[in-house]
CSV table of C-alpha atoms in Angstrom, one decimal:
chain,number,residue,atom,x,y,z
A,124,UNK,CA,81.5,187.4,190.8
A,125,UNK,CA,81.3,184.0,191.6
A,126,UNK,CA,81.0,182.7,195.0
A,127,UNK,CA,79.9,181.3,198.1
A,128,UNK,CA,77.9,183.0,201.0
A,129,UNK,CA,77.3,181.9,204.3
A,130,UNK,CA,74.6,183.7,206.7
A,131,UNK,CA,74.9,184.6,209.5
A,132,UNK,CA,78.7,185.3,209.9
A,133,UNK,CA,78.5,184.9,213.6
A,134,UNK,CA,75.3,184.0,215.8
A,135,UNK,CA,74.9,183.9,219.4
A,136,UNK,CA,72.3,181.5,220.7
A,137,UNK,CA,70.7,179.9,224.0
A,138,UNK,CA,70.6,176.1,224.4
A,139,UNK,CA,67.4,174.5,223.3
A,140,UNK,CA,66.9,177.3,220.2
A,141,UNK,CA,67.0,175.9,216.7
A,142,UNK,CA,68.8,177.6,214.1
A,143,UNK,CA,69.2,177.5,210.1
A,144,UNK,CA,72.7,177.8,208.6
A,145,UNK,CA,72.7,179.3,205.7
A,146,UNK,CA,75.2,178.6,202.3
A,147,UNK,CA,74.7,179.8,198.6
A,148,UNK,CA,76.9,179.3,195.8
A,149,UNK,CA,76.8,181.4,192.7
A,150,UNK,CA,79.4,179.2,190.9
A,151,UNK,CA,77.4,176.9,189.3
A,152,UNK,CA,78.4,173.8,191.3
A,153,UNK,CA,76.7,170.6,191.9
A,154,UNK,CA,78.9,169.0,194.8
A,155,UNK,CA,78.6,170.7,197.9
A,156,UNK,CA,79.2,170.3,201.7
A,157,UNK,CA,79.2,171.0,205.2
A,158,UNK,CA,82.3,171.1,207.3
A,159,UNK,CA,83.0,172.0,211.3
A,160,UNK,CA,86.0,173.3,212.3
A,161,UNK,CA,87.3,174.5,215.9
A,162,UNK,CA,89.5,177.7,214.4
A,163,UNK,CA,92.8,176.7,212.9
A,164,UNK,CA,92.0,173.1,213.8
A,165,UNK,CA,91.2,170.1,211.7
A,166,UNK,CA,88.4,170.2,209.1
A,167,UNK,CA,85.5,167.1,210.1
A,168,UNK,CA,82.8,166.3,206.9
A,169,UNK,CA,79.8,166.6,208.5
A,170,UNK,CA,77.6,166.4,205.2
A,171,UNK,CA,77.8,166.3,201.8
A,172,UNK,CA,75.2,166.5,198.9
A,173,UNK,CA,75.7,165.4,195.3
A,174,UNK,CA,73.4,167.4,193.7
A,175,UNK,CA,69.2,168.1,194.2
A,176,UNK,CA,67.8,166.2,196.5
A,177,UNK,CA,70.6,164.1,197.4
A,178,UNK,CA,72.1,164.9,201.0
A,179,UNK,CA,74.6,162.0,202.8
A,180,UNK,CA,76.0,162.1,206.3
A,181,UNK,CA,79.8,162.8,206.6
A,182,UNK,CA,82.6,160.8,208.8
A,183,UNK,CA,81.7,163.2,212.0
A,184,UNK,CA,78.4,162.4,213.5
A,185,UNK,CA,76.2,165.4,214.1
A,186,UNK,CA,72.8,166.5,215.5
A,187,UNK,CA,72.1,168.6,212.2
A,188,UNK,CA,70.5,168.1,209.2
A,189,UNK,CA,70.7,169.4,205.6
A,190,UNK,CA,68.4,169.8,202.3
A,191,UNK,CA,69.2,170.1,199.0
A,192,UNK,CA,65.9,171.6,197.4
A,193,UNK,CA,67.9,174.1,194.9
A,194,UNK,CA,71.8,173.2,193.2
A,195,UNK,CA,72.9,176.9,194.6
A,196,UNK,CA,71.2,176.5,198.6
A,197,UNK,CA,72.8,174.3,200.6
A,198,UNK,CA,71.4,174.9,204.4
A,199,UNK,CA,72.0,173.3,207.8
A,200,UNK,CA,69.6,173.2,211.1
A,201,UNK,CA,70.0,172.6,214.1
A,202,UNK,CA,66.9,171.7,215.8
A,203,UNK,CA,67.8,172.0,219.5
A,204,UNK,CA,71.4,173.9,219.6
A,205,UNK,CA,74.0,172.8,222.9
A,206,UNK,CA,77.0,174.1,224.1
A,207,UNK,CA,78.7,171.4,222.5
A,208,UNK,CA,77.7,172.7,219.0
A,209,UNK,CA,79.8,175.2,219.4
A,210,UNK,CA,82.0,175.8,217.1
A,211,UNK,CA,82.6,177.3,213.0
A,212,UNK,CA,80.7,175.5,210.5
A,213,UNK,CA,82.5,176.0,206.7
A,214,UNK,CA,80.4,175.4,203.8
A,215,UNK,CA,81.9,174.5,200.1
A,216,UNK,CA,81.3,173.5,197.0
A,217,UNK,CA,83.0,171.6,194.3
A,218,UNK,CA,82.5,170.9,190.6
A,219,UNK,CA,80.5,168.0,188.8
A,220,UNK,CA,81.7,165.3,187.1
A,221,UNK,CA,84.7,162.5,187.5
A,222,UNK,CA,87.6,164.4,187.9
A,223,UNK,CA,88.3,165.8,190.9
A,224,UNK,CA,89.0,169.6,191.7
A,225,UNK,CA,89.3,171.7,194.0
A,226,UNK,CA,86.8,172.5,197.0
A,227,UNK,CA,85.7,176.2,197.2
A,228,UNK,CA,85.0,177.3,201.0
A,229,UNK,CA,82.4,180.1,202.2
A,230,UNK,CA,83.4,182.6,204.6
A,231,UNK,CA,82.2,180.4,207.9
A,232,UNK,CA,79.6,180.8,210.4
A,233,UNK,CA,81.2,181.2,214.2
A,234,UNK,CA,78.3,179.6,216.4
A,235,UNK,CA,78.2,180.1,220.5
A,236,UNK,CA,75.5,178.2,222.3
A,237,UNK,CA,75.2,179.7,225.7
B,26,UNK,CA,88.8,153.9,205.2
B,27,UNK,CA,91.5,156.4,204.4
B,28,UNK,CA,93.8,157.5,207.2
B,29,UNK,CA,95.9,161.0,206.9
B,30,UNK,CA,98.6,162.1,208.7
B,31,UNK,CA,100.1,165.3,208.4
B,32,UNK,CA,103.4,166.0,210.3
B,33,UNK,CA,104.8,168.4,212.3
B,34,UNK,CA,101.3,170.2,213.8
B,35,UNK,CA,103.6,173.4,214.2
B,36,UNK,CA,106.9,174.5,212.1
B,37,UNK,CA,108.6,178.0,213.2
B,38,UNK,CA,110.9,179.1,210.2
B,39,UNK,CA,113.1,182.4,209.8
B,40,UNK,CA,111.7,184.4,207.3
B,41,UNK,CA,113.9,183.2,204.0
B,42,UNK,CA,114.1,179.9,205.1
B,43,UNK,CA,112.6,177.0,203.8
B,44,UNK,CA,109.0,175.0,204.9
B,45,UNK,CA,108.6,171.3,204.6
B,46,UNK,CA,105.3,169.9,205.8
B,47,UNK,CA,104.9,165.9,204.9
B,48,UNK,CA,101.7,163.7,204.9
B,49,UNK,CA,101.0,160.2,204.9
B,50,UNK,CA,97.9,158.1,203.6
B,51,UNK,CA,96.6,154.4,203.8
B,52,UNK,CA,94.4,154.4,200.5
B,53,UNK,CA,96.7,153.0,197.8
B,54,UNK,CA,94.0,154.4,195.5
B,55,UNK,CA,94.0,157.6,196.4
B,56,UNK,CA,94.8,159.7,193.4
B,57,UNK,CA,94.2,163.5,193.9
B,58,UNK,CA,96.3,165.4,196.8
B,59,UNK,CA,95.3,169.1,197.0
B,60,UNK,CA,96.8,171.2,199.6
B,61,UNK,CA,95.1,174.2,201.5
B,62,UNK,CA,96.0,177.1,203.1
B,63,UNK,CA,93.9,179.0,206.0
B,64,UNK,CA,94.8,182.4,207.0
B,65,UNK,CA,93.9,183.5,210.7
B,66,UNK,CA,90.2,184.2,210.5
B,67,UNK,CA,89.8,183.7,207.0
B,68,UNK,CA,88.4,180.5,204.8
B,69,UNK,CA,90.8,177.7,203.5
B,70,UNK,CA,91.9,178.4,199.5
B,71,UNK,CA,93.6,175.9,197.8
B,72,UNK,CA,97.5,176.7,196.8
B,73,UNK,CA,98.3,173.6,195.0
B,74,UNK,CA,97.6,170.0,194.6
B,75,UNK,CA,99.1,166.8,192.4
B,76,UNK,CA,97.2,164.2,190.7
B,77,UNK,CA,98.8,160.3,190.7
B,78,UNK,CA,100.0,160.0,188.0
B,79,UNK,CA,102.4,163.0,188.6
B,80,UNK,CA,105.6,162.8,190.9
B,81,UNK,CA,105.7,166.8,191.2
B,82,UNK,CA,104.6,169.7,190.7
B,83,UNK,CA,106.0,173.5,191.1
B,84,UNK,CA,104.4,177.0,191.0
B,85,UNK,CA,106.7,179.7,192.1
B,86,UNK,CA,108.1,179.5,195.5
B,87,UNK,CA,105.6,176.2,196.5
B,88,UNK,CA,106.3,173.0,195.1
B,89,UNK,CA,104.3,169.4,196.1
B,90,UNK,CA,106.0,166.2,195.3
B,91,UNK,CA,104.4,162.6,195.6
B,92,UNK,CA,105.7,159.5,196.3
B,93,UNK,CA,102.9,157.0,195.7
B,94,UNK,CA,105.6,154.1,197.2
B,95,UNK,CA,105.8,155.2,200.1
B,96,UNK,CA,102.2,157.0,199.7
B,97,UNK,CA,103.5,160.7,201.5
B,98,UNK,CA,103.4,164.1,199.6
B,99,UNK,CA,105.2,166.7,201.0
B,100,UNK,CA,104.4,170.8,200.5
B,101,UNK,CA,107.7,172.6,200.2
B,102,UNK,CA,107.7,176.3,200.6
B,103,UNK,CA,110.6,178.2,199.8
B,104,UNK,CA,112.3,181.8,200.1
B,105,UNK,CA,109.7,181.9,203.1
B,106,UNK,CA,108.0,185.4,203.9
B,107,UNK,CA,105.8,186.6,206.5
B,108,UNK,CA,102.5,186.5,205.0
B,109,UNK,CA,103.0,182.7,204.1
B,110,UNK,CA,101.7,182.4,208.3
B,111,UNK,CA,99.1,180.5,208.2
B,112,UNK,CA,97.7,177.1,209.1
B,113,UNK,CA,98.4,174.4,206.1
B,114,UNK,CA,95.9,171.5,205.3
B,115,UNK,CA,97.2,168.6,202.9
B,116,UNK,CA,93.9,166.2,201.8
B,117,UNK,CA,93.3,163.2,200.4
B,118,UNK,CA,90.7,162.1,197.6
B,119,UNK,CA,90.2,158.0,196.4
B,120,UNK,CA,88.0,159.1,193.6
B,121,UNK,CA,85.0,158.9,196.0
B,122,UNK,CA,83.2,162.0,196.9
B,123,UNK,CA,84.8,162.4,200.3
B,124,UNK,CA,88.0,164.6,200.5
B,125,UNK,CA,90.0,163.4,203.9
B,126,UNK,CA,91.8,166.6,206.0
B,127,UNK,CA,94.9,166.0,207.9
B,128,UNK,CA,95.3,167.9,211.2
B,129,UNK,CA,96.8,170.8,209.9
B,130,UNK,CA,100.8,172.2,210.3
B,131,UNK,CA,100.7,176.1,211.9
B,132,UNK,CA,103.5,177.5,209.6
B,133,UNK,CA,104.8,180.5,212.2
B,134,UNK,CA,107.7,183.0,209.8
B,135,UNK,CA,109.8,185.1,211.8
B,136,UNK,CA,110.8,188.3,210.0
């Protein structure tokens, strides 16, 4: 079934560590992007990609950084993870093309940085 | 850029009752409105959204209607029940890439 997976779930981590957030889509979309979201607060764009190697930086600034080597792999890093990265990190993905659709969001990633 | 407001941030309801949750934009050329809902602990899924050149739109018990005037959309919900808990996110799209989020309304339903 088509989808989108994010890896880990949850992850625990020390200040300083850098970490690798993972998102794959099996639905066959080209648009696809990064969100953060304190639980059942407001969604912030952190990044965006259009399609292969295209990656763009959304409205909230962030210490991460994203590739786009593969349509369906999407990943985030962090290279040096602080307290104030903590939060839930939602990846999703949208169709090509002109008309605009719906976004499709991943299960999230809960991140703690001790 | 685009500026959305979404109004109230919490809305308690008897169950049966009816939801109204409004948002405004700035973006005169906005043109597609989808609104999401986000379960406790789960991710946001869309429930419905209007294009522009449409005033409303109606699918069972949730209806969205625009008014490109005044530019506010409001999500009605109707005949509430308790599953429809949840926090509610309308959004904003120009035809750039860039959806915009309001703040989100915490629909509460007591049975």
């Amino acid at each position: 079934e088509a989808d989108i997976y994010q890896t880990p779930r949850y992850l625990v981590i020390g200040t300083g560590k850098k970490i690798t957030l993972e998102c794959s889509q099996t639905m066959g979309h080209d648009k696809m992007y990064w969100y953060q979201q304190d639980p059942g607060m407001e969604l912030h764009l952190i990044h965006y990609s259009y399609g292969v190697n295209s990656t763009e930086k959304g409205d909230l600034s962030s210490e991460s950084t994203v590739s786009r080597i593969r349509t369906e792999h999407f990943p985030l890093t962090l290279e040096s993870a602080r307290p104030s990265h903590t939060s839930q990190y939602l990846c999703a993905s949208s169709e090509s093309g002109l008309v605009l659709n719906e976004q499709f969001f991943g299960p999230g990633t809960r991140l703690t940085v001790l | 850029g685009e500026n959305v407001e979404q109004h109230p941030s919490t809305l308690s309801v008897q169950e049966g009752d009816s939801a109204v949750i409004k948002c405004t934009y700035s973006d005169s050329a906005s043109n597609y409105f989808p609104w999401y809902k986000q379960e406790l602990g789960k991710r946001p899924q869309l429930i419905i959204d209007i294009r522009s050149n449409v005033g409303e739109k109606k699918d069972q018990r949730i209806a969205v209607t625009l008014n490109k005037t005044a530019k506010h959309f409001s999500l009605h919900i109707t005949e509430t029940q308790p599953e429809d808990s949840a926090v509610y996110f309308c959004a904003v799209n120009t035809g750039g890439f860039k959806t915009i989020f309001g703040a989100g309304t915490r629909l509460f339903v007591k049975a």
